[in-house]
PDB file of C-alpha atoms in Angstrom:
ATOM      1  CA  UNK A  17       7.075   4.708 -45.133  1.00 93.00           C
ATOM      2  CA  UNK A  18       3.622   3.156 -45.351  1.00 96.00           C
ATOM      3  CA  UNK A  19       2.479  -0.914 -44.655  1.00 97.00           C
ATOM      4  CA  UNK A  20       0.020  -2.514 -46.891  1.00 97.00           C
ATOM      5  CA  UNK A  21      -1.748  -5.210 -47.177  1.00 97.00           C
ATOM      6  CA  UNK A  22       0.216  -7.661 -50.026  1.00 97.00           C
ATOM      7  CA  UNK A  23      -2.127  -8.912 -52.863  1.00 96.00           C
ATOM      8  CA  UNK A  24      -1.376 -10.655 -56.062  1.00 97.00           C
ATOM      9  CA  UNK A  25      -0.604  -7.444 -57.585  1.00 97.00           C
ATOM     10  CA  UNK A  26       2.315  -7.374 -55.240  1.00 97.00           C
ATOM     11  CA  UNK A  27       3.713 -10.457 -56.168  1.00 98.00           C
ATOM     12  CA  UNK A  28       7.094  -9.438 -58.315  1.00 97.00           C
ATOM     13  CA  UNK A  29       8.013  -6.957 -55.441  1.00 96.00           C
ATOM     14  CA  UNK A  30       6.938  -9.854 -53.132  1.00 97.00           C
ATOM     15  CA  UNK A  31       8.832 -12.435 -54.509  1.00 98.00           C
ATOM     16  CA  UNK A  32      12.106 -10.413 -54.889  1.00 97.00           C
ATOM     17  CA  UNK A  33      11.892 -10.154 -51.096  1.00 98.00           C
ATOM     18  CA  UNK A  34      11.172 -13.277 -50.376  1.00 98.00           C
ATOM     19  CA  UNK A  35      14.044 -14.918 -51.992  1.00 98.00           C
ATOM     20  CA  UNK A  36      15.864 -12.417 -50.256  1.00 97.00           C
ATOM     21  CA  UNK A  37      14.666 -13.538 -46.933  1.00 96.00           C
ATOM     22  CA  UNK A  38      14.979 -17.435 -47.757  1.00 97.00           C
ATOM     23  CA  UNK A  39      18.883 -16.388 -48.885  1.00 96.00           C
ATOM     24  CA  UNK A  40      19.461 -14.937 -45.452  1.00 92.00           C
ATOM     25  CA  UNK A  41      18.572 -18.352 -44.111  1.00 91.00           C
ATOM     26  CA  UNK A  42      21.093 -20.021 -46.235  1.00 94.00           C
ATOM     27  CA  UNK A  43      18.593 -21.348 -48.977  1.00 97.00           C
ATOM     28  CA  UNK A  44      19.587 -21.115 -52.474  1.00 97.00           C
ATOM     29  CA  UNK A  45      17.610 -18.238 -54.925  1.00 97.00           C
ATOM     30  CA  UNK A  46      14.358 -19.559 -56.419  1.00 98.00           C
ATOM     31  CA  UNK A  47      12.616 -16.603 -57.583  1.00 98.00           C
ATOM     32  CA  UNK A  48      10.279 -19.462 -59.660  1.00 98.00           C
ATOM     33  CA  UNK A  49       8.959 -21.239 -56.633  1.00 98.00           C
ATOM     34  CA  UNK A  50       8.899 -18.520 -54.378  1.00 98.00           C
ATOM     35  CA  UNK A  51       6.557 -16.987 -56.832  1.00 98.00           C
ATOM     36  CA  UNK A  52       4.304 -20.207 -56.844  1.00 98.00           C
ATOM     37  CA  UNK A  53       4.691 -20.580 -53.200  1.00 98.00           C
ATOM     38  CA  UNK A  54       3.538 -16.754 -52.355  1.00 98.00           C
ATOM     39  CA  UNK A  55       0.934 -16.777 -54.974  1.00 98.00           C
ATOM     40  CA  UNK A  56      -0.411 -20.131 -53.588  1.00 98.00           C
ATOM     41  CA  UNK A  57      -0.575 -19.051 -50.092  1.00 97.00           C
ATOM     42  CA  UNK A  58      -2.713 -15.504 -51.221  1.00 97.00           C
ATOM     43  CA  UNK A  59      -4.977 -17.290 -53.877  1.00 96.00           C
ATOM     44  CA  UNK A  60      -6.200 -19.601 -50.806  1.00 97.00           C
ATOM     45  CA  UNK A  61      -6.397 -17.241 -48.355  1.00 96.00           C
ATOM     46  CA  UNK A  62      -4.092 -19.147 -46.328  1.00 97.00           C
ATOM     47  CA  UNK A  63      -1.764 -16.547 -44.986  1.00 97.00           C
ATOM     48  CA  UNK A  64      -1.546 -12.603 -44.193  1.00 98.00           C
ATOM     49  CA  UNK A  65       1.309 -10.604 -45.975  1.00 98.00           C
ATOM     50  CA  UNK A  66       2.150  -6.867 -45.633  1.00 98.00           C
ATOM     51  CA  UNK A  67       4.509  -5.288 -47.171  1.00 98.00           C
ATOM     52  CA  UNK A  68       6.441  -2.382 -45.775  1.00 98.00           C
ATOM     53  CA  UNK A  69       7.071   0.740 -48.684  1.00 97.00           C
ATOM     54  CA  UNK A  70       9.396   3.659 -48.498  1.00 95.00           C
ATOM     55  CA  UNK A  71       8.740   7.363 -49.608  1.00 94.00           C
ATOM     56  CA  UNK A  72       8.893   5.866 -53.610  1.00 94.00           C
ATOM     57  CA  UNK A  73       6.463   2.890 -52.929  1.00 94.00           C
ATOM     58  CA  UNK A  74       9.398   0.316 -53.220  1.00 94.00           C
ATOM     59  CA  UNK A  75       8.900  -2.591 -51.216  1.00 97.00           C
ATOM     60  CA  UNK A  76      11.916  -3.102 -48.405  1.00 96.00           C
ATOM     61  CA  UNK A  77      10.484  -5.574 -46.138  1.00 97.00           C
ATOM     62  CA  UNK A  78       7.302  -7.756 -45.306  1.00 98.00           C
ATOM     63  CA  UNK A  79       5.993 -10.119 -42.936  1.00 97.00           C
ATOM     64  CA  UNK A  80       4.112 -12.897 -43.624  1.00 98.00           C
ATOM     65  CA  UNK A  81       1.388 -14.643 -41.039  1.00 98.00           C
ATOM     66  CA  UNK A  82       0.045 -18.088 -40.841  1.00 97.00           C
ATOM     67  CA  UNK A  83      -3.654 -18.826 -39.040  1.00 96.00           C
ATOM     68  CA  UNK A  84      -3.511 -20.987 -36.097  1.00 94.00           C
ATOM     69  CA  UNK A  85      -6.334 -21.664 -33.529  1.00 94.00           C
ATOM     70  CA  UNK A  86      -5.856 -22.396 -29.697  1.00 90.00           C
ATOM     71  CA  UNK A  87      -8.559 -25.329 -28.676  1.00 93.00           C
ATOM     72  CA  UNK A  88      -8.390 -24.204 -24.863  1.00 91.00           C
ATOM     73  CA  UNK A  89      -8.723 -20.634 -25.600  1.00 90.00           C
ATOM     74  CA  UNK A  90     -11.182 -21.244 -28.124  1.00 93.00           C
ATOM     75  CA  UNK A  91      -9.796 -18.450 -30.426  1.00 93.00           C
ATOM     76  CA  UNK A  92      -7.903 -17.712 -33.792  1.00 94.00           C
ATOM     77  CA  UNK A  93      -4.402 -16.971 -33.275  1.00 95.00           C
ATOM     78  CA  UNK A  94      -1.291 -15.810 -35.450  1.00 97.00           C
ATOM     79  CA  UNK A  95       2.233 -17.429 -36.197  1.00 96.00           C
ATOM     80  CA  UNK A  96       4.388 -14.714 -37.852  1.00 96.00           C
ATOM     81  CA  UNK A  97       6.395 -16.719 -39.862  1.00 95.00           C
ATOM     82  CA  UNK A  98       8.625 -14.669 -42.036  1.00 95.00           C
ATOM     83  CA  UNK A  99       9.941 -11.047 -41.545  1.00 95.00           C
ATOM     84  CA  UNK A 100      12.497  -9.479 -43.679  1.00 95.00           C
ATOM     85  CA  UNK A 101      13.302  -6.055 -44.536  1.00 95.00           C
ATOM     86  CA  UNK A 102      16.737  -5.084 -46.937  1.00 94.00           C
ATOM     87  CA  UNK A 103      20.007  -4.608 -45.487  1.00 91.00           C
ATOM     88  CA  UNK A 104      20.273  -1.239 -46.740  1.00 91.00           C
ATOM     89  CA  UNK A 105      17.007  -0.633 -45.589  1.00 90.00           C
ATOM     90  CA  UNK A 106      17.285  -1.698 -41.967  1.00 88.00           C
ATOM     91  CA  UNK A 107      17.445   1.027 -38.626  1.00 87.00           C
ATOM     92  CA  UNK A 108      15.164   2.850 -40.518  1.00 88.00           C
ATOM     93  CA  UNK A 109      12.237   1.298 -38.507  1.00 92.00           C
ATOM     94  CA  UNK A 110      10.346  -0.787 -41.288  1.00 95.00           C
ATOM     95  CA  UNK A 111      10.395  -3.294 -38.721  1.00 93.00           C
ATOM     96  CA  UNK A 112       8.765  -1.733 -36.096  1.00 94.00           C
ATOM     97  CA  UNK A 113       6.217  -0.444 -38.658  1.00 96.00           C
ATOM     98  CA  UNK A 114       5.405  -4.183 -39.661  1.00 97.00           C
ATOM     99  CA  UNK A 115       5.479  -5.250 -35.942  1.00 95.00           C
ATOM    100  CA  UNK A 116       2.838  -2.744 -35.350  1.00 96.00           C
ATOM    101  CA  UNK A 117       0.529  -4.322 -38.447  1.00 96.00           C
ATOM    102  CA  UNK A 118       1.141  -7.081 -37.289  1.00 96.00           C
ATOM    103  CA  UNK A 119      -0.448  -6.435 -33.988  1.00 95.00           C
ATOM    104  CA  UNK A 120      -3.328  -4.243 -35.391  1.00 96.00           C
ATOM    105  CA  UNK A 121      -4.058  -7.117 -37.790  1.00 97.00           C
ATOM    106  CA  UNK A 122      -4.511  -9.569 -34.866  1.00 96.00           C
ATOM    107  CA  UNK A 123      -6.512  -7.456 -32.796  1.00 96.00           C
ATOM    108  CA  UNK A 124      -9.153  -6.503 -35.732  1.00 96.00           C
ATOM    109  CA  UNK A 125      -8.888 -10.353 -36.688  1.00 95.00           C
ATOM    110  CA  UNK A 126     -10.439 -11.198 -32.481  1.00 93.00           C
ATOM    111  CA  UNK A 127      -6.941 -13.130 -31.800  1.00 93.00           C
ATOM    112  CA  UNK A 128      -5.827 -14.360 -28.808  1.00 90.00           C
ATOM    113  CA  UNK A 129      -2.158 -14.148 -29.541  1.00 93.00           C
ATOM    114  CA  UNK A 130       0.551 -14.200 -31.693  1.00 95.00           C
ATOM    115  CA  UNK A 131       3.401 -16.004 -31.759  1.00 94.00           C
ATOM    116  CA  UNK A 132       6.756 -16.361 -33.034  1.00 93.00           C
ATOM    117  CA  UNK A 133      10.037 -17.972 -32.892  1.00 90.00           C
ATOM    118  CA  UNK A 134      13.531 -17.198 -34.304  1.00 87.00           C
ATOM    119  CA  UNK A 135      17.447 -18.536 -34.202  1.00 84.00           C
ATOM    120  CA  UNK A 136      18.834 -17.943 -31.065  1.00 84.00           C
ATOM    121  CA  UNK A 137      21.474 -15.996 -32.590  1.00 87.00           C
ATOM    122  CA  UNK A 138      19.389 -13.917 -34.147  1.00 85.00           C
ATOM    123  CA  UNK A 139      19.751 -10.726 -31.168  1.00 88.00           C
ATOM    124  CA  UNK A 140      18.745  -7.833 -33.594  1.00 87.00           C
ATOM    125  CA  UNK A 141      15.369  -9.855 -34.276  1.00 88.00           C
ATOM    126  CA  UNK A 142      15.061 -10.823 -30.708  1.00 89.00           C
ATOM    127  CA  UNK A 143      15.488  -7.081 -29.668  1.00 89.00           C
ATOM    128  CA  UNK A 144      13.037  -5.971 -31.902  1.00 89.00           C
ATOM    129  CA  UNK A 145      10.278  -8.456 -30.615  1.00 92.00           C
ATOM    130  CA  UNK A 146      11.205  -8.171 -26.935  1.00 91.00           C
ATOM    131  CA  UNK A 147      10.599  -4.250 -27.757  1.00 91.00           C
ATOM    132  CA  UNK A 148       7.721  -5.085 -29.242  1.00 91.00           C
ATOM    133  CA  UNK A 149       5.831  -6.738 -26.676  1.00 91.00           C
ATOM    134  CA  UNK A 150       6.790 -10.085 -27.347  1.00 92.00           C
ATOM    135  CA  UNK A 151       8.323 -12.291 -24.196  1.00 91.00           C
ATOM    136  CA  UNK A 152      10.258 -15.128 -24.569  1.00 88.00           C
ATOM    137  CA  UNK A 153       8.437 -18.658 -23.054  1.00 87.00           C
ATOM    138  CA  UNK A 154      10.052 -19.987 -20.370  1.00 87.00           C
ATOM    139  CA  UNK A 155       6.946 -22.432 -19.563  1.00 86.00           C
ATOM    140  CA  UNK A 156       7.185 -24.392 -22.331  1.00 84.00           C
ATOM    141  CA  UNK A 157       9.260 -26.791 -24.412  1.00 82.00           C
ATOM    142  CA  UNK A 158       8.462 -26.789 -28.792  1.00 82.00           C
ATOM    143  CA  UNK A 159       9.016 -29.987 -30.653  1.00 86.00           C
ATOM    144  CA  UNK A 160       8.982 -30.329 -34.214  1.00 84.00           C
ATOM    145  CA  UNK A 161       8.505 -33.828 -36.428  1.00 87.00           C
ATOM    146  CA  UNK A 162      11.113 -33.236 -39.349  1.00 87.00           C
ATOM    147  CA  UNK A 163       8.699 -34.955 -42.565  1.00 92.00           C
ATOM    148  CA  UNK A 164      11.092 -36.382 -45.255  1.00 89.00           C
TER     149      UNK A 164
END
């Protein structure tokens, strides 16, 4: 199992995964957009994708970052956005692997942090990230302006 760094050259396995990962939160399949969407998002350099291969070099999970600076720390920081790996692919520990990119990434990038969030009821995902390093805030409260 190996993590790389997703390019456009990725972007059928990409996109298969994707629309996986939008399915598991109740979206219907669009392999079309997704495809636009991802491809958008690496053209402009506007996110970080990795991709997370087994022994074959088939894709069975990424995770997919999005910049974001703190003003009073004065530094870059990371919102991991999206992390899927397969079903039949998962206790195999693709998503520590990707965790651990994810970390290296932000370090070599000068971040200050990284953050995340994810649905309460999500435990398995929560597990993983506590494991990982991440702690849940307890300082603050998040608010969100729903744009229609």
């Amino acid at each position: 199992m190996k993590i790389i760094k997703a390019g456009i050259k990725h972007i059928n396995e990409l996109t298969e995964l994707f629309d996986l990962y939008r399915q598991f939160y109740k979206k219907t399949s669009d392999k079309d957009s997704a495809k636009i969407f991802l491809k958008e998002r690496i053209k402009r350099n506007e996110s970080a994708i990795f991709l997370c291969l087994d022994e074959d070099g088939n894709a069975i999970g990424f995770t997919q970052l999005y910049p974001y600076f703190t003003s009073v720390g004065m530094k870059r920081a990371w919102i991991l956005n999206d992390m899927y790996v397969r079903k039949e692919s998962r206790k195999l520990g693709a998503g520590e692997k990707l965790m651990e990119s994810v970390r290296k990434f932000a370090v070599k990038t000068g971040s200050g942090f990284v953050m995340l969030e994810t649905h309460k009821t999500n435990k398995k995902a929560s597990k993983l990230y506590e494991k990982m390093g991440f702690k849940p805030d307890r300082e603050r409260r998040y608010y969100y302006l729903e744009i229609k």
